[in-house]
């Protein structure tokens, strides 16, 4: 890389999947003074006596709904959230009060205790463990849908670190089962269905192809055999056998990265056991890169997938499930809340480059 100063980027980028959503990439703003106090650091301890999620304190949570393995000391444990965002059916009809409408806040909210060690990050777990975690997400989602036909969507997400809104430091994820489809998932579904109607192609598959079109293959001159393949895809951060991690061109957050299956698949529930380990490894390597660049990433991630709703049955060919990882480095300001325009102060091209430049071999525990 040259030492010459890169020219500032100042442009509004349209999210190709949801064109109503746009991002202001303004790298000059990245030069402004930062808040004096850094966010509270992540809690890296392995066991905390007072933590309700640490092993030995199982009586301090509601009883387990799911444990892995079923017998013996648990590695993954799912319990009901004591402070649910959605809960039991109140049995009051949906109401309209003038322009104000009320829909019953019915649903399920569960906590997935990701690991029996307190502050362990996903990139520090074994790949087998992370694969089991995704198997647990899938199993529990299937069980929730089977138990209640009114549920339309199960949002799987993780808040990691105080800057990402995690109220308990013990590593955990959450499942919120809802009777409605989240508005941003709906927007992706409708918009990608429109794209399919015009181009007969999934927009996410098209984005993956565009990202990969920068891949270079070096052939041996004499034999003509492939000597080396270099992924120079400008937006590709990681690539596995079945999954890819991409820096979106219109990233809302400085270090936002999305993970998608390389082959078209609309539904997270179709995730097969034999590609689970590849997903785990791509996610871990991506988070290890983020950890390295950010000095211990604090982030939210969530899964966007085909809803359990006949209204979207025709989206199977046009929608493509994915994970969005949104590391938290800035707090949205009044400008962002008021305009709906996200401000990103690091150009996605530079961010992708810095993430790719991380040498994972130098990180202990990574092979
Ligand atoms: Zn703990
Ligand atoms: Zn696709
Ligand atoms: Zn999405």
Short mmCIF file of C-alpha atoms and ligand atoms in Angstrom, two decimals:
data_model
loop_
_atom_site.label_atom_id
_atom_site.label_comp_id
_atom_site.label_asym_id
_atom_site.label_seq_id
_atom_site.Cartn_x
_atom_site.Cartn_y
_atom_site.Cartn_z
CA UNK A 1 0.00 0.00 0.00
CA UNK A 2 1.25 3.50 -0.76
CA UNK A 3 1.84 6.05 1.95
CA UNK A 4 0.07 8.69 -0.06
CA UNK A 5 -3.05 9.98 1.59
CA UNK A 6 -6.17 8.52 0.03
CA UNK A 7 -8.58 11.17 -1.22
CA UNK A 8 -11.66 11.59 0.94
CA UNK A 9 -14.77 9.70 -0.07
CA UNK A 10 -18.01 11.61 0.31
CA UNK A 11 -20.90 9.88 -1.40
CA UNK A 12 -24.36 8.55 -0.80
CA UNK A 13 -24.55 4.86 -1.59
CA UNK A 14 -27.82 3.09 -2.22
CA UNK A 15 -28.31 -0.33 -0.66
CA UNK A 16 -28.89 -2.52 -3.74
CA UNK A 17 -31.10 -4.94 -1.80
CA UNK A 18 -33.26 -2.30 -0.11
CA UNK A 19 -32.99 0.86 -2.25
CA UNK A 20 -35.03 2.84 0.30
CA UNK A 21 -32.05 2.49 2.60
CA UNK A 22 -28.98 4.53 1.85
CA UNK A 23 -25.68 5.28 3.51
CA UNK A 24 -23.55 8.40 3.56
CA UNK A 25 -19.90 7.35 3.25
CA UNK A 26 -17.97 10.36 4.50
CA UNK A 27 -14.39 9.50 5.37
CA UNK A 28 -13.51 13.11 6.19
CA UNK A 29 -15.79 12.84 9.20
CA UNK A 30 -13.56 10.03 10.46
CA UNK A 31 -10.90 12.67 11.19
CA UNK A 32 -13.02 14.54 13.72
CA UNK A 33 -12.22 14.34 17.43
CA UNK A 34 -13.51 11.17 19.04
CA UNK A 35 -15.35 10.91 22.32
CA UNK A 36 -12.90 11.00 25.18
CA UNK A 37 -14.12 7.95 27.02
CA UNK A 38 -13.80 4.61 25.24
CA UNK A 39 -16.69 2.15 25.64
CA UNK A 40 -16.40 -0.23 28.58
CA UNK A 41 -14.16 -3.14 27.62
CA UNK A 42 -15.38 -6.69 27.13
CA UNK A 43 -15.31 -8.99 30.14
CA UNK A 44 -12.79 -11.72 29.28
CA UNK A 45 -12.91 -13.73 32.52
CA UNK A 46 -13.66 -17.44 32.13
CA UNK A 47 -15.72 -17.88 35.32
CA UNK A 48 -17.58 -15.37 37.49
CA UNK A 49 -19.10 -16.58 40.74
CA UNK A 50 -21.95 -14.05 40.68
CA UNK A 51 -22.91 -14.68 37.02
CA UNK A 52 -26.28 -16.45 36.59
CA UNK A 53 -25.13 -17.99 33.28
CA UNK A 54 -21.89 -19.51 34.58
CA UNK A 55 -21.84 -23.24 35.26
CA UNK A 56 -22.71 -24.07 38.86
CA UNK A 57 -25.36 -21.30 38.93
CA UNK A 58 -28.02 -23.12 36.87
CA UNK A 59 -30.58 -22.66 39.67
CA UNK A 60 -30.41 -18.91 39.11
CA UNK A 61 -32.02 -19.08 35.66
CA UNK A 62 -35.40 -20.53 34.61
CA UNK A 63 -35.13 -24.28 33.85
CA UNK A 64 -33.38 -25.22 30.60
CA UNK A 65 -35.59 -25.61 27.53
CA UNK A 66 -32.70 -27.15 25.58
CA UNK A 67 -29.24 -28.35 26.54
CA UNK A 68 -26.34 -29.64 24.50
CA UNK A 69 -25.29 -32.32 25.07
CA UNK A 70 -28.50 -33.74 26.48
CA UNK A 71 -26.68 -35.55 29.27
CA UNK A 72 -23.59 -34.69 31.24
CA UNK A 73 -22.13 -31.20 31.77
CA UNK A 74 -23.77 -28.71 29.42
CA UNK A 75 -21.93 -26.84 26.68
CA UNK A 76 -24.92 -24.89 25.34
CA UNK A 77 -28.02 -24.09 27.35
CA UNK A 78 -31.26 -22.35 26.32
CA UNK A 79 -33.56 -20.78 28.91
CA UNK A 80 -36.49 -18.40 28.87
CA UNK A 81 -35.55 -14.72 29.04
CA UNK A 82 -36.54 -13.34 32.46
CA UNK A 83 -37.23 -9.93 30.90
CA UNK A 84 -38.86 -10.83 27.58
CA UNK A 85 -39.53 -8.22 24.88
CA UNK A 86 -42.50 -10.35 23.80
CA UNK A 87 -44.43 -12.67 26.09
CA UNK A 88 -47.61 -14.59 26.80
CA UNK A 89 -50.80 -13.98 24.94
CA UNK A 90 -52.78 -11.27 26.76
CA UNK A 91 -55.82 -12.34 24.83
CA UNK A 92 -56.88 -8.83 24.13
CA UNK A 93 -58.02 -8.22 20.58
CA UNK A 94 -55.92 -6.00 18.33
CA UNK A 95 -57.09 -2.43 18.90
CA UNK A 96 -57.24 0.82 17.00
CA UNK A 97 -57.43 4.07 18.96
CA UNK A 98 -57.85 6.73 16.32
CA UNK A 99 -54.61 6.57 14.38
CA UNK A 100 -52.91 4.56 17.11
CA UNK A 101 -52.92 0.82 16.64
CA UNK A 102 -52.11 -1.93 19.08
CA UNK A 103 -51.10 -5.44 18.13
CA UNK A 104 -50.77 -7.92 20.99
CA UNK A 105 -47.09 -8.22 21.96
CA UNK A 106 -47.29 -11.97 21.87
CA UNK A 107 -44.28 -14.22 21.31
CA UNK A 108 -41.34 -16.01 22.89
CA UNK A 109 -38.00 -14.69 24.00
CA UNK A 110 -35.23 -17.15 24.84
CA UNK A 111 -31.60 -16.79 25.87
CA UNK A 112 -29.00 -19.10 24.38
CA UNK A 113 -26.07 -19.43 26.77
CA UNK A 114 -23.47 -19.96 24.05
CA UNK A 115 -20.75 -21.52 26.17
CA UNK A 116 -20.06 -22.59 29.75
CA UNK A 117 -17.07 -20.21 29.89
CA UNK A 118 -18.04 -16.68 30.85
CA UNK A 119 -16.38 -14.16 28.53
CA UNK A 120 -15.24 -16.38 25.66
CA UNK A 121 -15.66 -14.87 22.20
CA UNK A 122 -16.97 -16.85 19.24
CA UNK A 123 -13.57 -16.77 17.55
CA UNK A 124 -12.00 -18.36 20.65
CA UNK A 125 -14.46 -21.28 20.82
CA UNK A 126 -13.72 -24.54 19.00
CA UNK A 127 -15.16 -24.69 15.49
CA UNK A 128 -17.10 -27.82 16.47
CA UNK A 129 -18.69 -25.85 19.31
CA UNK A 130 -19.73 -22.97 17.04
CA UNK A 131 -21.20 -25.49 14.57
CA UNK A 132 -23.17 -27.04 17.47
CA UNK A 133 -24.37 -23.58 18.43
CA UNK A 134 -25.84 -23.04 14.96
CA UNK A 135 -27.38 -26.51 15.11
CA UNK A 136 -28.99 -25.44 18.42
CA UNK A 137 -30.35 -22.21 16.83
CA UNK A 138 -31.85 -24.27 14.01
CA UNK A 139 -33.31 -26.94 16.30
CA UNK A 140 -34.90 -24.45 18.65
CA UNK A 141 -36.34 -22.39 15.77
CA UNK A 142 -37.94 -25.53 14.32
CA UNK A 143 -39.35 -26.45 17.74
CA UNK A 144 -40.85 -22.98 18.24
CA UNK A 145 -42.57 -23.03 14.84
CA UNK A 146 -43.83 -26.58 15.45
CA UNK A 147 -45.27 -25.63 18.85
CA UNK A 148 -47.17 -22.57 17.69
CA UNK A 149 -48.50 -22.03 14.17
CA UNK A 150 -49.12 -18.33 14.89
CA UNK A 151 -45.38 -17.62 14.93
CA UNK A 152 -44.06 -16.12 11.70
CA UNK A 153 -40.43 -15.34 12.39
CA UNK A 154 -37.70 -16.28 14.83
CA UNK A 155 -35.02 -13.62 15.04
CA UNK A 156 -31.67 -15.13 16.04
CA UNK A 157 -29.24 -12.49 17.26
CA UNK A 158 -26.27 -11.85 19.50
CA UNK A 159 -25.15 -8.72 21.34
CA UNK A 160 -21.52 -9.04 22.34
CA UNK A 161 -19.91 -6.48 24.63
CA UNK A 162 -21.39 -3.53 26.54
CA UNK A 163 -21.08 -1.25 23.48
CA UNK A 164 -23.43 -3.64 21.63
CA UNK A 165 -26.06 -3.52 24.36
CA UNK A 166 -25.28 -6.82 26.10
CA UNK A 167 -26.64 -6.45 29.64
CA UNK A 168 -25.05 -9.69 30.88
CA UNK A 169 -21.37 -10.15 30.12
CA UNK A 170 -21.59 -13.95 29.84
CA UNK A 171 -21.45 -14.84 26.14
CA UNK A 172 -25.02 -15.44 24.94
CA UNK A 173 -27.34 -15.15 21.95
CA UNK A 174 -31.09 -14.68 21.84
CA UNK A 175 -34.11 -16.00 19.98
CA UNK A 176 -37.21 -13.85 19.67
CA UNK A 177 -40.17 -15.63 18.11
CA UNK A 178 -42.73 -13.19 16.71
CA UNK A 179 -46.21 -13.31 15.25
CA UNK A 180 -45.11 -10.72 12.64
CA UNK A 181 -42.25 -10.47 10.13
CA UNK A 182 -39.74 -7.72 11.04
CA UNK A 183 -40.10 -4.69 8.80
CA UNK A 184 -36.49 -4.77 7.52
CA UNK A 185 -36.74 -8.47 6.60
CA UNK A 186 -40.03 -7.70 4.82
CA UNK A 187 -38.32 -4.89 2.88
CA UNK A 188 -35.51 -7.25 1.78
CA UNK A 189 -38.03 -9.93 0.76
CA UNK A 190 -40.19 -7.59 -1.29
CA UNK A 191 -37.30 -5.80 -2.93
CA UNK A 192 -35.44 -9.01 -3.87
CA UNK A 193 -38.70 -10.45 -5.24
CA UNK A 194 -39.03 -7.36 -7.47
CA UNK A 195 -35.45 -7.81 -8.67
CA UNK A 196 -36.16 -11.46 -9.46
CA UNK A 197 -39.25 -10.44 -11.39
CA UNK A 198 -37.11 -8.23 -13.64
CA UNK A 199 -33.87 -10.24 -13.91
CA UNK A 200 -34.91 -13.85 -13.13
CA UNK A 201 -32.04 -14.02 -10.71
CA UNK A 202 -31.53 -13.75 -6.95
CA UNK A 203 -29.99 -10.34 -6.14
CA UNK A 204 -27.83 -11.81 -3.38
CA UNK A 205 -26.39 -14.45 -5.76
CA UNK A 206 -25.68 -11.59 -8.18
CA UNK A 207 -23.90 -9.62 -5.43
CA UNK A 208 -21.77 -12.67 -4.57
CA UNK A 209 -20.85 -13.12 -8.24
CA UNK A 210 -19.88 -9.46 -8.49
CA UNK A 211 -17.70 -9.73 -5.41
CA UNK A 212 -16.04 -12.89 -6.71
CA UNK A 213 -15.50 -11.60 -10.21
CA UNK A 214 -12.29 -10.02 -8.93
CA UNK A 215 -10.85 -13.43 -8.09
CA UNK A 216 -7.62 -14.16 -9.92
CA UNK A 217 -6.19 -17.53 -10.81
CA UNK A 218 -2.49 -17.91 -11.55
CA UNK A 219 -1.66 -20.77 -13.90
CA UNK A 220 1.67 -22.50 -14.21
CA UNK A 221 3.09 -21.40 -17.56
CA UNK A 222 4.61 -24.74 -18.50
CA UNK A 223 1.92 -27.20 -17.42
CA UNK A 224 -1.09 -24.91 -17.54
CA UNK A 225 -2.13 -26.21 -14.13
CA UNK A 226 -3.55 -23.95 -11.49
CA UNK A 227 -0.65 -22.75 -9.36
CA UNK A 228 -2.38 -20.37 -7.03
CA UNK A 229 -5.75 -18.77 -6.62
CA UNK A 230 -5.86 -15.31 -5.13
CA UNK A 231 -9.07 -13.83 -3.83
CA UNK A 232 -8.62 -10.22 -4.64
CA UNK A 233 -12.36 -9.61 -4.63
CA UNK A 234 -12.53 -6.06 -3.37
CA UNK A 235 -15.34 -6.80 -0.96
CA UNK A 236 -14.55 -10.40 -0.02
CA UNK A 237 -13.30 -10.71 3.56
CA UNK A 238 -13.37 -14.49 3.96
CA UNK A 239 -14.29 -17.43 1.80
CA UNK A 240 -14.99 -21.02 2.79
CA UNK A 241 -16.23 -23.99 0.83
CA UNK A 242 -19.91 -23.14 1.31
CA UNK A 243 -19.94 -19.62 2.80
CA UNK A 244 -18.55 -16.19 2.01
CA UNK A 245 -18.07 -13.05 4.11
CA UNK A 246 -18.57 -9.80 2.20
CA UNK A 247 -18.15 -6.15 3.10
CA UNK A 248 -21.29 -4.49 1.72
CA UNK A 249 -20.68 -1.66 -0.76
CA UNK A 250 -23.28 0.41 1.12
CA UNK A 251 -22.26 -0.56 4.68
CA UNK A 252 -24.23 1.22 7.40
CA UNK A 253 -21.55 0.53 9.99
CA UNK A 254 -17.81 1.06 9.56
CA UNK A 255 -16.95 -2.60 10.08
CA UNK A 256 -20.19 -4.25 8.98
CA UNK A 257 -19.71 -7.64 7.28
CA UNK A 258 -22.32 -10.06 5.89
CA UNK A 259 -22.00 -13.83 5.65
CA UNK A 260 -23.97 -15.70 2.99
CA UNK A 261 -24.15 -19.27 1.71
CA UNK A 262 -22.34 -19.41 -1.66
CA UNK A 263 -25.09 -21.53 -3.18
CA UNK A 264 -28.57 -20.12 -3.33
CA UNK A 265 -30.67 -20.91 -0.25
CA UNK A 266 -33.54 -18.85 1.11
CA UNK A 267 -34.06 -20.58 4.43
CA UNK A 268 -31.62 -20.82 7.32
CA UNK A 269 -33.48 -23.97 8.42
CA UNK A 270 -32.18 -25.71 5.28
CA UNK A 271 -28.61 -25.41 6.64
CA UNK A 272 -27.17 -28.91 6.35
CA UNK A 273 -25.07 -30.58 8.99
CA UNK A 274 -22.14 -30.97 6.60
CA UNK A 275 -21.87 -27.24 5.90
CA UNK A 276 -22.34 -26.20 9.54
CA UNK A 277 -18.58 -26.45 10.25
CA UNK A 278 -17.78 -24.28 7.23
CA UNK A 279 -20.23 -21.60 8.42
CA UNK A 280 -18.67 -21.78 11.88
CA UNK A 281 -15.17 -21.39 10.49
CA UNK A 282 -16.04 -18.46 8.17
CA UNK A 283 -17.81 -16.69 11.06
CA UNK A 284 -14.91 -17.31 13.45
CA UNK A 285 -12.27 -16.15 10.99
CA UNK A 286 -14.31 -13.04 10.17
CA UNK A 287 -14.73 -12.20 13.87
CA UNK A 288 -11.03 -12.86 14.50
CA UNK A 289 -10.20 -10.31 11.78
CA UNK A 290 -12.61 -7.80 13.33
CA UNK A 291 -11.13 -8.46 16.79
CA UNK A 292 -7.66 -7.80 15.47
CA UNK A 293 -8.51 -4.59 13.63
CA UNK A 294 -10.78 -3.18 16.35
CA UNK A 295 -8.88 -4.49 19.37
CA UNK A 296 -11.67 -6.77 20.67
CA UNK A 297 -14.79 -6.26 18.57
CA UNK A 298 -18.11 -5.52 20.29
CA UNK A 299 -20.88 -6.28 17.87
CA UNK A 300 -24.43 -7.33 17.09
CA UNK A 301 -25.10 -10.09 14.64
CA UNK A 302 -28.44 -11.36 13.42
CA UNK A 303 -29.79 -13.90 10.98
CA UNK A 304 -32.13 -12.81 8.17
CA UNK A 305 -34.05 -15.70 6.63
CA UNK A 306 -37.25 -16.70 4.85
CA UNK A 307 -40.17 -16.25 7.28
CA UNK A 308 -42.48 -19.07 8.32
CA UNK A 309 -45.33 -17.37 6.54
CA UNK A 310 -47.25 -18.47 3.41
CA UNK A 311 -47.29 -14.82 2.31
CA UNK A 312 -43.62 -15.19 1.35
CA UNK A 313 -43.77 -18.72 -0.11
CA UNK A 314 -42.95 -17.31 -3.54
CA UNK A 315 -39.70 -15.77 -2.25
CA UNK A 316 -37.77 -19.06 -2.20
CA UNK A 317 -36.04 -18.36 -5.52
CA UNK A 318 -35.46 -14.66 -4.89
CA UNK A 319 -34.42 -14.46 -1.22
CA UNK A 320 -31.07 -15.61 0.19
CA UNK A 321 -30.54 -16.05 3.92
CA UNK A 322 -27.58 -14.31 5.54
CA UNK A 323 -25.96 -13.15 8.74
CA UNK A 324 -25.30 -9.45 9.25
CA UNK A 325 -22.47 -8.59 11.64
CA UNK A 326 -22.55 -5.00 12.87
CA UNK A 327 -19.58 -4.07 15.09
CA UNK A 328 -20.33 -1.08 17.30
CA UNK A 329 -17.80 1.69 17.09
CA UNK A 330 -20.05 4.73 16.88
CA UNK A 331 -23.34 5.72 18.49
CA UNK A 332 -25.97 6.91 15.99
CA UNK A 333 -26.41 10.68 16.24
CA UNK A 334 -29.44 12.92 15.79
CA UNK A 335 -28.55 13.29 12.14
CA UNK A 336 -28.81 9.55 11.62
CA UNK A 337 -31.97 9.13 13.67
CA UNK A 338 -33.59 12.14 12.02
CA UNK A 339 -32.61 11.44 8.42
CA UNK A 340 -32.56 7.65 8.45
CA UNK A 341 -29.25 8.05 6.60
CA UNK A 342 -26.45 6.06 8.22
CA UNK A 343 -23.09 7.84 8.26
CA UNK A 344 -20.08 5.62 7.69
CA UNK A 345 -16.67 7.25 8.17
CA UNK A 346 -14.52 4.40 6.82
CA UNK A 347 -14.80 3.54 3.15
CA UNK A 348 -15.99 -0.05 2.72
CA UNK A 349 -13.12 -0.68 0.28
CA UNK A 350 -10.53 0.38 2.87
CA UNK A 351 -12.28 -1.56 5.65
CA UNK A 352 -12.34 -4.73 3.53
CA UNK A 353 -8.66 -4.28 2.71
CA UNK A 354 -7.71 -3.88 6.37
CA UNK A 355 -9.73 -6.93 7.35
CA UNK A 356 -8.14 -9.02 4.62
CA UNK A 357 -4.66 -7.81 5.63
CA UNK A 358 -4.98 -9.41 9.07
CA UNK A 359 -2.73 -12.45 9.23
CA UNK A 360 -4.78 -15.04 11.06
CA UNK A 361 -1.75 -17.32 11.46
CA UNK A 362 -0.36 -14.77 13.94
CA UNK A 363 -3.38 -15.11 16.24
CA UNK A 364 -2.93 -17.66 19.00
CA UNK A 365 -5.48 -20.46 18.95
CA UNK A 366 -6.12 -20.08 15.21
CA UNK A 367 -4.98 -22.63 12.72
ZN1 LIG B 1 -20.83 -16.19 33.31
ZN1 LIG B 2 -29.34 -16.39 -3.98
ZN1 LIG B 3 -30.54 -8.65 5.89
#
